[in-house]
Coordinates of C-alpha atoms and ligand atoms in Angstrom, one line a residue:
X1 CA 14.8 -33.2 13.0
X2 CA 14.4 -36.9 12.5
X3 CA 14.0 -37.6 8.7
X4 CA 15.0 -34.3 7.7
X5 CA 18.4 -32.8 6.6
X6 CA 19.9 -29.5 8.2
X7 CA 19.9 -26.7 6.2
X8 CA 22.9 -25.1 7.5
X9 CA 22.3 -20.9 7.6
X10 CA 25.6 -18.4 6.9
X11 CA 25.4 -15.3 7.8
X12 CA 27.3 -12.6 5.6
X13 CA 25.3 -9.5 7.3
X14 CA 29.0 -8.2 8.7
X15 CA 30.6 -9.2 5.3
X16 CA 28.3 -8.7 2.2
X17 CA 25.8 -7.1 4.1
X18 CA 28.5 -4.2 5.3
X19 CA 29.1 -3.9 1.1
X20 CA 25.9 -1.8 1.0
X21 CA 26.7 1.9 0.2
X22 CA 26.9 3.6 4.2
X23 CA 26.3 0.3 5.8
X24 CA 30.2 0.4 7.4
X25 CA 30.2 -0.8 11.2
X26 CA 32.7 -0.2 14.0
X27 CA 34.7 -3.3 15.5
X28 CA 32.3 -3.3 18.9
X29 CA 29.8 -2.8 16.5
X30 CA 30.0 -5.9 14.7
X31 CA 30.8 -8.0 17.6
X32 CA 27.5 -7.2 18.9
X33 CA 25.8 -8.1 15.6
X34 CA 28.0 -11.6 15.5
X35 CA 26.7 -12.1 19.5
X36 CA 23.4 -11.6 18.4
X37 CA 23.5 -14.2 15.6
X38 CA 25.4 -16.8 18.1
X39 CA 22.5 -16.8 20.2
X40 CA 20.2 -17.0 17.3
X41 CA 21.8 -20.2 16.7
X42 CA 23.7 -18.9 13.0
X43 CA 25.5 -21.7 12.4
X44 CA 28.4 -19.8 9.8
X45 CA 28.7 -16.0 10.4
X46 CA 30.9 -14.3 7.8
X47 CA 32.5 -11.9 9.8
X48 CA 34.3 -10.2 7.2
X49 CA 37.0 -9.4 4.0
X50 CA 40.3 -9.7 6.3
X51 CA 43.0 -8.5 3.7
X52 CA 40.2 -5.3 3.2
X53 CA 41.8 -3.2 5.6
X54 CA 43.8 -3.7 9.2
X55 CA 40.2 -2.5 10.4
X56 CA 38.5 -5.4 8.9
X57 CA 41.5 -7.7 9.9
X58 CA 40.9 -6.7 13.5
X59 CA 37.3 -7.2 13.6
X60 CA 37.1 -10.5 12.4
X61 CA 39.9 -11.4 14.7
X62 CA 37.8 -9.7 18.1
X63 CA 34.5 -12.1 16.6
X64 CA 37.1 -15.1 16.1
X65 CA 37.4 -14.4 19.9
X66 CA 34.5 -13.8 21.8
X67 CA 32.1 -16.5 19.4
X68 CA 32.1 -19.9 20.6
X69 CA 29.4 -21.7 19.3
X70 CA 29.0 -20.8 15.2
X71 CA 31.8 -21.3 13.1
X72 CA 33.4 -17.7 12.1
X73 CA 34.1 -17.4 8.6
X74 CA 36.5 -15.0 6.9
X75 CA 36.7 -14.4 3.2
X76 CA 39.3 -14.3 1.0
X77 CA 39.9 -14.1 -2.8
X78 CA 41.8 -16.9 -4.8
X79 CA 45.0 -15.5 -3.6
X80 CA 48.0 -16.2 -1.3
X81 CA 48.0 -13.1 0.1
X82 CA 44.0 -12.9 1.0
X83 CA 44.0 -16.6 2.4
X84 CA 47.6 -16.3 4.6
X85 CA 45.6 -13.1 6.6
X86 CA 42.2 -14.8 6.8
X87 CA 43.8 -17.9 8.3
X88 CA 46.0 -15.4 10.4
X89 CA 42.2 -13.2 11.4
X90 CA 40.7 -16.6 11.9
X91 CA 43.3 -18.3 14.0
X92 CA 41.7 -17.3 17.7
X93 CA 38.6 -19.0 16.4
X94 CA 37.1 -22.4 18.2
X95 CA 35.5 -23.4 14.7
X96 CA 37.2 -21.2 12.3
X97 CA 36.4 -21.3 7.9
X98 CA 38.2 -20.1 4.9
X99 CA 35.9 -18.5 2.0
X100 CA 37.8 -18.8 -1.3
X101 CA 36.6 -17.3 -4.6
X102 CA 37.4 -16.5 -8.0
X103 CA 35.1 -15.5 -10.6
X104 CA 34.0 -18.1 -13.6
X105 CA 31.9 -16.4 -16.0
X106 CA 33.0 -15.6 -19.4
X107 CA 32.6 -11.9 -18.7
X108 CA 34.4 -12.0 -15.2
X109 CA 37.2 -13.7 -16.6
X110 CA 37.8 -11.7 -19.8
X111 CA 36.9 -8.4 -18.4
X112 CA 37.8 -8.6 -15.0
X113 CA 40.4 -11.3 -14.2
X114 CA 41.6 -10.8 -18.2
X115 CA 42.3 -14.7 -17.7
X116 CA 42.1 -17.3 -19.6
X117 CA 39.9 -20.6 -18.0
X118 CA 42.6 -22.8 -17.4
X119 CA 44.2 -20.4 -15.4
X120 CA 41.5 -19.6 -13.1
X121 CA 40.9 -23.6 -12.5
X122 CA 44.2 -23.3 -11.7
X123 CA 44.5 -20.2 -8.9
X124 CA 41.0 -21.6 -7.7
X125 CA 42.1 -25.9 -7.0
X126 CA 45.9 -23.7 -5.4
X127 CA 43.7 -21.6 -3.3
X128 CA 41.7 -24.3 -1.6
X129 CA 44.9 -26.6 -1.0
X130 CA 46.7 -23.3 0.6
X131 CA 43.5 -22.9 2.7
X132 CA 43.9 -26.3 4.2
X133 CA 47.5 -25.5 6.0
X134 CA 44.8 -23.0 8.6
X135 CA 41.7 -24.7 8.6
X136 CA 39.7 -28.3 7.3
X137 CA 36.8 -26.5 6.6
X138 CA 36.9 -24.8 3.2
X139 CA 34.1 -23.2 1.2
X140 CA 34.8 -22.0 -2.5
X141 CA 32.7 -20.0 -4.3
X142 CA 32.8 -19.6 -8.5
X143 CA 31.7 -16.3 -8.8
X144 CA 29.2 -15.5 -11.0
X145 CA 28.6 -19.0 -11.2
X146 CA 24.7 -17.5 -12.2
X147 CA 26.4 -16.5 -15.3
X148 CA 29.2 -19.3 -16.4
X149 CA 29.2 -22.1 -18.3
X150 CA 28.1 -25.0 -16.7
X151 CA 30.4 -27.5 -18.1
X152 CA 33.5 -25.2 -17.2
X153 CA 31.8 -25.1 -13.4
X154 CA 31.3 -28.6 -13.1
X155 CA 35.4 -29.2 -14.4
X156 CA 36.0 -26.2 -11.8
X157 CA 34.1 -27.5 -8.8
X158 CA 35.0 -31.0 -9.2
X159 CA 38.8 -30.0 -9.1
X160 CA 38.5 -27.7 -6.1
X161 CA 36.5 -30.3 -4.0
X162 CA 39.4 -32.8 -5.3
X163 CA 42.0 -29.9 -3.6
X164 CA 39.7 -30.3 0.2
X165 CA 36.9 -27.8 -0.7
X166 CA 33.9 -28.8 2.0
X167 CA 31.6 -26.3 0.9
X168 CA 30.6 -25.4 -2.6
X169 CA 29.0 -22.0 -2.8
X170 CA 26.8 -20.8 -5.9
X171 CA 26.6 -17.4 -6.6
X172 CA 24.0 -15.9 -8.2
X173 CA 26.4 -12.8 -8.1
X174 CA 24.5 -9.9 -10.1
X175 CA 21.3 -11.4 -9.1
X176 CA 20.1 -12.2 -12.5
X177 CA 18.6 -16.0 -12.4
X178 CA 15.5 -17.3 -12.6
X179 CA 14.1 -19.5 -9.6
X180 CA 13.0 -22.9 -11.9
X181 CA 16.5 -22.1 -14.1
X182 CA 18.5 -21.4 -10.5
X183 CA 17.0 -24.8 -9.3
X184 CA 17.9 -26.6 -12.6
X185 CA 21.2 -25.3 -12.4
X186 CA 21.9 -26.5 -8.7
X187 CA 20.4 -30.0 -9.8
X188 CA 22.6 -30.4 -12.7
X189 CA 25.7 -29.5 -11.0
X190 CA 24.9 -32.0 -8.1
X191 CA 24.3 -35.1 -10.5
X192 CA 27.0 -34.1 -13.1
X193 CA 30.0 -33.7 -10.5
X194 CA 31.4 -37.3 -9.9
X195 CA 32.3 -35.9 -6.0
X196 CA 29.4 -33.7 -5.4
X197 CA 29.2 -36.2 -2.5
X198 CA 31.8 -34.6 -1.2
X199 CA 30.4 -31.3 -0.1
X200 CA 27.8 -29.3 1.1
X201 CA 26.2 -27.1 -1.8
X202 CA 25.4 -23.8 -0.6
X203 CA 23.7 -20.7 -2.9
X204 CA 24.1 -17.0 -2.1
X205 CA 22.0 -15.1 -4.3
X206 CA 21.5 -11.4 -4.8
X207 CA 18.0 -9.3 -5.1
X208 CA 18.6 -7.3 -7.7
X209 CA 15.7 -8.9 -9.5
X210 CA 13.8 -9.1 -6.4
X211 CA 14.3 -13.0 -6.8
X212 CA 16.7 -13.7 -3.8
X213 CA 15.0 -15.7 -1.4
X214 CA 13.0 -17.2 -4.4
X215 CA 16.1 -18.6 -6.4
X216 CA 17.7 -19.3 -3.0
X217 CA 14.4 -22.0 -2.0
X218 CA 14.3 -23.2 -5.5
X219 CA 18.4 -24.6 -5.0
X220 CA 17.6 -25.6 -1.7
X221 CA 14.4 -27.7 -3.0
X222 CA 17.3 -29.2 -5.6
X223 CA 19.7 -30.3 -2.8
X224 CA 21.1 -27.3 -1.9
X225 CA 21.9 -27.7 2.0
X226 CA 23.2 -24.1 3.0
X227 CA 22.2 -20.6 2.4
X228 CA 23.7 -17.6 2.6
X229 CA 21.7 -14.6 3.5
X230 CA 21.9 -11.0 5.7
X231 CA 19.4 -10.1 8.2
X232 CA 16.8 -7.7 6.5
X233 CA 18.0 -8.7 3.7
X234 CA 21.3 -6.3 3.8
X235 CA 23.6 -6.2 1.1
X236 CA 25.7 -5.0 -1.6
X237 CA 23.3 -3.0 -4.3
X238 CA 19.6 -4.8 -4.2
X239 CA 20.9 -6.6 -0.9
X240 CA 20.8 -10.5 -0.2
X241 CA 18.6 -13.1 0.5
X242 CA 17.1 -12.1 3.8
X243 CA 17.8 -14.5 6.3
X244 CA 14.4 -14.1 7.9
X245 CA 12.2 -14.9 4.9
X246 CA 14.6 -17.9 4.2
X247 CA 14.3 -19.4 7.8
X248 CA 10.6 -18.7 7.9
X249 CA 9.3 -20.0 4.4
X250 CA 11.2 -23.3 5.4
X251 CA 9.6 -23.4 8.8
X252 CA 6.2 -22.7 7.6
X253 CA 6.4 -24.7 4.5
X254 CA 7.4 -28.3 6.0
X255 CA 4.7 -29.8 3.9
X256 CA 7.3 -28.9 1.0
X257 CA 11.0 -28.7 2.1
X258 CA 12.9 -31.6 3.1
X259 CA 15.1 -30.0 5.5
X260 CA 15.2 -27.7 8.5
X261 CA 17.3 -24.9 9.9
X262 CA 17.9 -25.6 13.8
X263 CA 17.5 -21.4 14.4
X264 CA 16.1 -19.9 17.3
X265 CA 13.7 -17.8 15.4
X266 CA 12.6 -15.9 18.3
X267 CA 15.6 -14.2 18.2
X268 CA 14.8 -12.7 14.6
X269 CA 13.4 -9.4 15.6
X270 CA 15.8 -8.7 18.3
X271 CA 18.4 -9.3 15.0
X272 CA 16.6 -7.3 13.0
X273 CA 16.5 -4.3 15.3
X274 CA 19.9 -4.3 16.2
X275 CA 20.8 -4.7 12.8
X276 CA 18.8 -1.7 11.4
X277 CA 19.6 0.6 14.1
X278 CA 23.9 -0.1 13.7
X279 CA 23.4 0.2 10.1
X280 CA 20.9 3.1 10.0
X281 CA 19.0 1.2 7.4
X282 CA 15.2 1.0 8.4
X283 CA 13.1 -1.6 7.9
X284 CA 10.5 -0.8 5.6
X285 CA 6.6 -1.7 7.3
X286 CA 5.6 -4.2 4.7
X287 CA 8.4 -6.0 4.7
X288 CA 8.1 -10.0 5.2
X289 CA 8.4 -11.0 9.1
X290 CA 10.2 -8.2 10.3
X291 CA 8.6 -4.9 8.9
X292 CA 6.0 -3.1 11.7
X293 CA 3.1 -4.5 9.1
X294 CA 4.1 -7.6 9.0
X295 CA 1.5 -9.3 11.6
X296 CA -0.9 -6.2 12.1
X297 CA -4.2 -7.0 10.8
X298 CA -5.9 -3.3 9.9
X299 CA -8.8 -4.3 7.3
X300 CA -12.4 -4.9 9.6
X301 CA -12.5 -8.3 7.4
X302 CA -9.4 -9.3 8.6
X303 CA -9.5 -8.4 12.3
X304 CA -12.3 -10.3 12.6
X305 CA -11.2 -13.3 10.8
X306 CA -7.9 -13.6 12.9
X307 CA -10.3 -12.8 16.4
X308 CA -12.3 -15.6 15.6
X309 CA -9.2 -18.0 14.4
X310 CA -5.7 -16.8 13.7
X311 CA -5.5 -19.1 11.4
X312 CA -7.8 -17.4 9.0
X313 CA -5.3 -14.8 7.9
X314 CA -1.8 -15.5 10.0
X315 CA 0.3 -18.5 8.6
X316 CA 3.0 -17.7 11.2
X317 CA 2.6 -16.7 15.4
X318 CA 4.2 -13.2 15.5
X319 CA 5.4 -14.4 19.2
X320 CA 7.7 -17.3 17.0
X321 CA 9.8 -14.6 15.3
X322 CA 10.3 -12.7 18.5
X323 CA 7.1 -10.2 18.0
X324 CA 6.1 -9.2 21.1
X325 CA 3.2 -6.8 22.9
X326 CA 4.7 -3.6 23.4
X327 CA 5.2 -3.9 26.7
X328 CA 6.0 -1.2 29.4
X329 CA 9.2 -2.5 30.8
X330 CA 10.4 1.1 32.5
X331 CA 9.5 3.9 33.7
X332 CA 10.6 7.6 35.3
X333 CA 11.1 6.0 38.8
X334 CA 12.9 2.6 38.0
X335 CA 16.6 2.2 39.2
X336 CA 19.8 1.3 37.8
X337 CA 19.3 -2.4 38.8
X338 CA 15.9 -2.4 36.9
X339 CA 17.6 -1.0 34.1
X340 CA 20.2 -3.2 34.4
X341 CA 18.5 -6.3 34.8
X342 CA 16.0 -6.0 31.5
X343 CA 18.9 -4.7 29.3
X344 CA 19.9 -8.4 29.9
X345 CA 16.9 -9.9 29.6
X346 CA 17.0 -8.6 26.2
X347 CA 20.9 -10.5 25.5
X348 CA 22.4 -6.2 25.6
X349 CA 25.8 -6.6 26.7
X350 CA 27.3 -2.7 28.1
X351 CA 31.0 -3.9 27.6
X352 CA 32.1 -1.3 30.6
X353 CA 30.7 0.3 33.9
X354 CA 31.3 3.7 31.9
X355 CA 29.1 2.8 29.2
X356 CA 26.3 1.2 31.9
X357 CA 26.2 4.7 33.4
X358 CA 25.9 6.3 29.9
X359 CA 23.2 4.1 29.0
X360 CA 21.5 4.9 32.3
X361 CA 21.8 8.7 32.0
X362 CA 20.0 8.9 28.8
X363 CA 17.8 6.7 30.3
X364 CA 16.3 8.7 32.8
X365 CA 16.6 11.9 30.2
X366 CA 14.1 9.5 27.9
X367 CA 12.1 8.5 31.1
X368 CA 11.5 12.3 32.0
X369 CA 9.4 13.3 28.2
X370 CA 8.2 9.7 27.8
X371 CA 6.0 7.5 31.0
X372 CA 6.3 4.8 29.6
X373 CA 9.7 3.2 28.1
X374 CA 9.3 -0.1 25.9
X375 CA 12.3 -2.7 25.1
X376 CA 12.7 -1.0 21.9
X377 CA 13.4 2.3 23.5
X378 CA 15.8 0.8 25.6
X379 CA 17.3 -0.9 22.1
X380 CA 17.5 2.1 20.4
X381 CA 19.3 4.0 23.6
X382 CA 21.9 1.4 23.7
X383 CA 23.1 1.5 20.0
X384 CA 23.1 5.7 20.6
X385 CA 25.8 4.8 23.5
X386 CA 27.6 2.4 21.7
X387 CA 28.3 4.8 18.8
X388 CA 28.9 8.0 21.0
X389 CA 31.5 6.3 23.3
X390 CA 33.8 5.3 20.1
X391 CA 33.6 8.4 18.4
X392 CA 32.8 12.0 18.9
X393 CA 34.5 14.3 17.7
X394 CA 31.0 16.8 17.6
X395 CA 28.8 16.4 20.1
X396 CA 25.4 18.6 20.3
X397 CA 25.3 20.8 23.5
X398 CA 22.2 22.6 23.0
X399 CA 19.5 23.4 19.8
X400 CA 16.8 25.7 20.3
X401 CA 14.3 26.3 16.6
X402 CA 11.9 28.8 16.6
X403 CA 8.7 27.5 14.3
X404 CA 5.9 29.5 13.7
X405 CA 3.1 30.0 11.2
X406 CA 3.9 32.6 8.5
X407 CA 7.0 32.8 10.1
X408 CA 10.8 31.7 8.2
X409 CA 11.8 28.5 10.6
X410 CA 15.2 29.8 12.6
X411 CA 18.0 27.8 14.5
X412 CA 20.5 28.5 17.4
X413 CA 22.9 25.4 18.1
X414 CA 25.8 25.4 20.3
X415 CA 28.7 22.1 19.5
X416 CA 31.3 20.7 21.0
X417 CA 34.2 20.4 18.2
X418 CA 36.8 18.6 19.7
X419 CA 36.2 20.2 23.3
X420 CA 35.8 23.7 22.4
X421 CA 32.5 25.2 22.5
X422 CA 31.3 26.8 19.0
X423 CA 27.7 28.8 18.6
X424 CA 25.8 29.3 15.1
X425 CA 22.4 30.2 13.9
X426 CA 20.3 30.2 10.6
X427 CA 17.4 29.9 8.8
X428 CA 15.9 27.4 7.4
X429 CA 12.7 25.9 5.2
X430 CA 11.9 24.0 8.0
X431 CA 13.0 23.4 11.7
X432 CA 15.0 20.6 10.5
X433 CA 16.9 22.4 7.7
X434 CA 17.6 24.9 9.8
X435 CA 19.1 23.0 12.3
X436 CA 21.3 21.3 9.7
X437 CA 22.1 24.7 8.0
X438 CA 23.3 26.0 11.6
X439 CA 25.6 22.4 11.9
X440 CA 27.0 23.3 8.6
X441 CA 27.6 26.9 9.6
X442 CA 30.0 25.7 11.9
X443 CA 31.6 22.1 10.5
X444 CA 31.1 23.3 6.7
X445 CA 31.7 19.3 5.9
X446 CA 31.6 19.6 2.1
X447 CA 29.1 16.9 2.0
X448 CA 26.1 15.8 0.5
X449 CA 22.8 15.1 1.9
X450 CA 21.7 11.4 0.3
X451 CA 18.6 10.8 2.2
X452 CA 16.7 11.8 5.4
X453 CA 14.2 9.3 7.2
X454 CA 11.9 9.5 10.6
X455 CA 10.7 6.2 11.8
X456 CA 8.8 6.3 15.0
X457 CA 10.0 3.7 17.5
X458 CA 7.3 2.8 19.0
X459 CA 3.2 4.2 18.8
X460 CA 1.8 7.4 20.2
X461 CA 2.7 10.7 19.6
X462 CA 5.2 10.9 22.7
X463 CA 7.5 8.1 20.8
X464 CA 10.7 8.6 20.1
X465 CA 11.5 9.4 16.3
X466 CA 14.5 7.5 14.8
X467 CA 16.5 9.4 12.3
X468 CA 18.7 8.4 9.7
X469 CA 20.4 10.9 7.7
X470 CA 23.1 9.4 4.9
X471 CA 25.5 11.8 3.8
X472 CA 28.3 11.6 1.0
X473 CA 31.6 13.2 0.4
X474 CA 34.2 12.4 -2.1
X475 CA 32.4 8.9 -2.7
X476 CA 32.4 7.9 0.5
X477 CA 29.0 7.1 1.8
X478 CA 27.8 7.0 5.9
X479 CA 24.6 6.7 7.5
X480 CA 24.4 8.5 11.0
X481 CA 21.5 8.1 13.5
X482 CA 19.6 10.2 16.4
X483 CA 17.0 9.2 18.4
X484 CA 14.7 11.6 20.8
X485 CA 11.1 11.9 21.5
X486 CA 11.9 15.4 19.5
X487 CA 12.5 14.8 16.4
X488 CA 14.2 18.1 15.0
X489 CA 16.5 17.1 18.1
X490 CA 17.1 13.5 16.9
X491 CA 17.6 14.6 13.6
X492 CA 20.8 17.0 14.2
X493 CA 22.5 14.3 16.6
X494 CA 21.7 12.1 13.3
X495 CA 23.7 14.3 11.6
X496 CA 26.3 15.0 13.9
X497 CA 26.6 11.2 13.9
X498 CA 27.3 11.2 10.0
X499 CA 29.9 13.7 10.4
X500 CA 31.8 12.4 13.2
X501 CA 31.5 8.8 11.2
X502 CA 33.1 10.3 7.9
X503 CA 36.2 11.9 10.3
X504 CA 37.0 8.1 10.9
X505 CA 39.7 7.3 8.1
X506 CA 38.6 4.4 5.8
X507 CA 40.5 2.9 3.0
X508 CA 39.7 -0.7 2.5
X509 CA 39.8 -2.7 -0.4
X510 CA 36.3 -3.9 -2.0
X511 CA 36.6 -8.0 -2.7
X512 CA 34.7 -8.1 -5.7
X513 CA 36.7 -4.8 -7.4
X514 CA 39.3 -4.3 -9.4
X515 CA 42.3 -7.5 -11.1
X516 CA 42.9 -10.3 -8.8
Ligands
KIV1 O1 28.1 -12.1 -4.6 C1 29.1 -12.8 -4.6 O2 29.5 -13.5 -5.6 C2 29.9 -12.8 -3.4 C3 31.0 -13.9 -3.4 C4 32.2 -13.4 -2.7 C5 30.4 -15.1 -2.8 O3 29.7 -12.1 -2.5
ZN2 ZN1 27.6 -11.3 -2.7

């Protein structure tokens, strides 16, 4: 990148991106994710809220660990407290940042903080100087900077980068600006702060308006220098800025931006994936980059456009985001080496011999109904074994659903609840309700069904159907997942997911919630 700047890309999928409702990962979960973005070339990943919960204090610490080559970032709010356990999470890290914030706008502070401005300048410039005895690199975010005053920003961010703050981060917290007003905004603060200079500007905008990635290109064509986004655009409410529509739209658009990210944007749909399937959020097909539609050309006037020149309709090369063919990679007769060999191929680390063997089970389970098994067979099978190794207290031993025409849908299930074997049958409106019915008949959770999604894996009518079943109870939200070529199957071991995930205690404190 000769006469261009780096635009410096921060992660917050494992932080913000874990705020959406259900979205919760497991520590070896989110050590995947973080591996995933290191070879993806992330520079910053957020790794987490380390004061949340001795859960989320342990995570960040195991990605601390294992990343070497991004800087891991924990957050913490303007408080000793938060910053003394991020700098304790952080301390195994080889490049290792503190995220201070406190809010700014009139609202926040009244309502919220019930402080008055002064004091907030204060906490914020004591935050930032207490950050500096764990690390040099120190980003502080005004929250709800979308919605303060820009004179009392400018007053607050010149006094914190005074106090060692590196990074200033911009949130467009309750995703409410306007890109041209968003870009103004970023301008202004860089010329008005006397020691702008002095840091990096960064925005982290939200979606509720759809406007994310929009208001997060219109600060970067002001002189904003890092963004923070989530892969698939992940996030609390309306989600984030999606990383991939950032990185792309400043790839593709060279002509316009004055900077580049140095990402490995091959590695975007491998991200994606792995992402979607931990989190149990799909991907919907007309999403930008990473949905199924994004690169399929189905109109006649289209196909024959792109045959004759891609250019005519494709402003990107599928292949440059990590599209590929689907590709037969396995089949019924290939070994454990084979296996072995293309799960690394594809950067999928089994962390023990006992989870390789797993892995391999299912796969030649999958290999008997299905000829032909693709890479994203293989991904899905993989975050199945991840998930069932940590956790099961139910496990499905068998399901049989009797379906006919005219006839009331009818299920038979047997479960393992804690190592004793438990039977149960009932009806049902379909051979999926009865299947959940006959679960409930024997777990009676108490919970709430919040949605129910099939998304086939790969084409043809012998792919495997991806499930995701989000259930509730007392507030508490999870999203469980199943995959199998039979989809009533993959559906209860979707919901046997969601129930063993809800028997995991949680009780972790929410960063933007409640008084400082
Ligand atoms: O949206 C927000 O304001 C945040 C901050 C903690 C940066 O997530
Ligand atoms: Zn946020």
């Amino acid at each position: 990148m000769p006469d261009k700047d780096k635009l410096v890309i921060f992660d917050t999928t494992l932080r913000d991106g874990e705020q959406s409702p259900g979205a919760s990962m497991t520590k070896d979960e989110k050590i995947r994710i973080a591996k995933a973005l290191e070879t993806m070339k992330v520079d910053v990943i957020e790794a987490g809220f380390p004061i949340a919960s001795p859960g989320d204090f342990e995570s960040v610490q195991a990605v601390a660990k294992v990343i070497k080559d991004s800087t891991v970032c924990g957050l913490a709010r303007a408080l000793d407290k938060d910053i003394e356990r991020a700098g304790e999470a952080l301390k195994p890290a080889a490049s290792s940042r503190i995220h201070t914030f406190i809010a700014t706008s009139p609202i926040h502070m009244q309502q919220k903080l019930r402080m008055e401005p002064d004091a907030v300048l204060e906490q914020a410039v004591r935050a930032v100087k207490q950050a500096g005895q764990y690390t040099d690199n120190i980003e502080f975010s005004p929250e709800d900077a979308g919605r303060s005053e820009t004179d009392f920003l400018c007053r607050v961010i010149e006094a914190v980068i005074d106090a060692g703050a590196t990074t200033i981060n911009i949130p467009d917290t309750v995703g409410y600006n306007i890109p041209h007003q968003f870009g103004e905004l970023i301008k202004t603060l860089i010329e008005r702060i006397p020691n702008s200079d002095k840091a990096i500007f960064s925005v982290h905008c939200h979606n509720d308006l759809g406007l994310a990635v929009g208001n997060s290109l219109a600060a970067v064509l002001n002189g904003a220098r890092q963004v923070e986004c989530t892969i698939n655009g992940l996030g609390e409410r309306a989600g984030n800025a999606a990383l991939e529509e950032v990185v792309m739209a400043v790839r593709t658009r060279q002509d316009i931006f004055p900077c580049d990210t140095t990402l490995d944007t091959t590695q975007i749909m491998r991200c994606s994936r792995l992402v979607s399937g931990i989190t149990g959020f799909p991907v919907q097909p007309n999403k930008a980059i990473v949905g199924a539609n994004a690169f399929a050309h189905e109109s006649g006037i289209h196909q024959d456009g792109v045959l004759k020149s891609r250019e005519t309709y494709e402003i990107m090369r599928a292949q440059d985001v990590g599209w590929s063919a689907n590709r037969i990679v396995l089949g019924k007769h290939s070994g454990r080496n084979a296996f072995k060999t293309r799960l690394k191929e594809l950067n999928i680390e089994l962390a023990t011999e006992q989870e390789l063997n797993e892995a391999f089970a299912r796969f030649k389970d999958l290999a008997d109904k299905k000829h032909e098994i693709y890479d994203e067979d293989l991904q899905a099978l993989v975050a199945d074994t991840n998930w069932s190794l940590e956790n099961e207290h139910y496990r499905l031993v068998s399901l049989r659903v009797c379906s006919e025409t005219g006839e009331t849908p009818h299920a038979n299930i047997v479960l393992d609840v804690g190592g004793k074997e438990c039977k149960a049958d009932a009806d049902g409106g379909g051979p999926v309700d009865a299947a959940f019915r006959a679960i409930e008949a024997i777990v009676n959770s108490e919970t709430r069904l919040q949605l129910y999604s099939v998304n086939n894996i790969t084409s043809g009518t012998d792919a495997q159907g991806e499930v995701t079943v989000r259930l509730e109870k007392a507030g508490r939200i999870v999203n469980g997942q199943g995959a199998d070529t039979d989809i009533v199957i993959a559906s209860a071991n979707a919901y046997i997911n969601a129930l063993n995930k809800l028997i995991a205690p949680e009780q972790r404190a929410h960063p933007q919630r409640g008084d400082v």
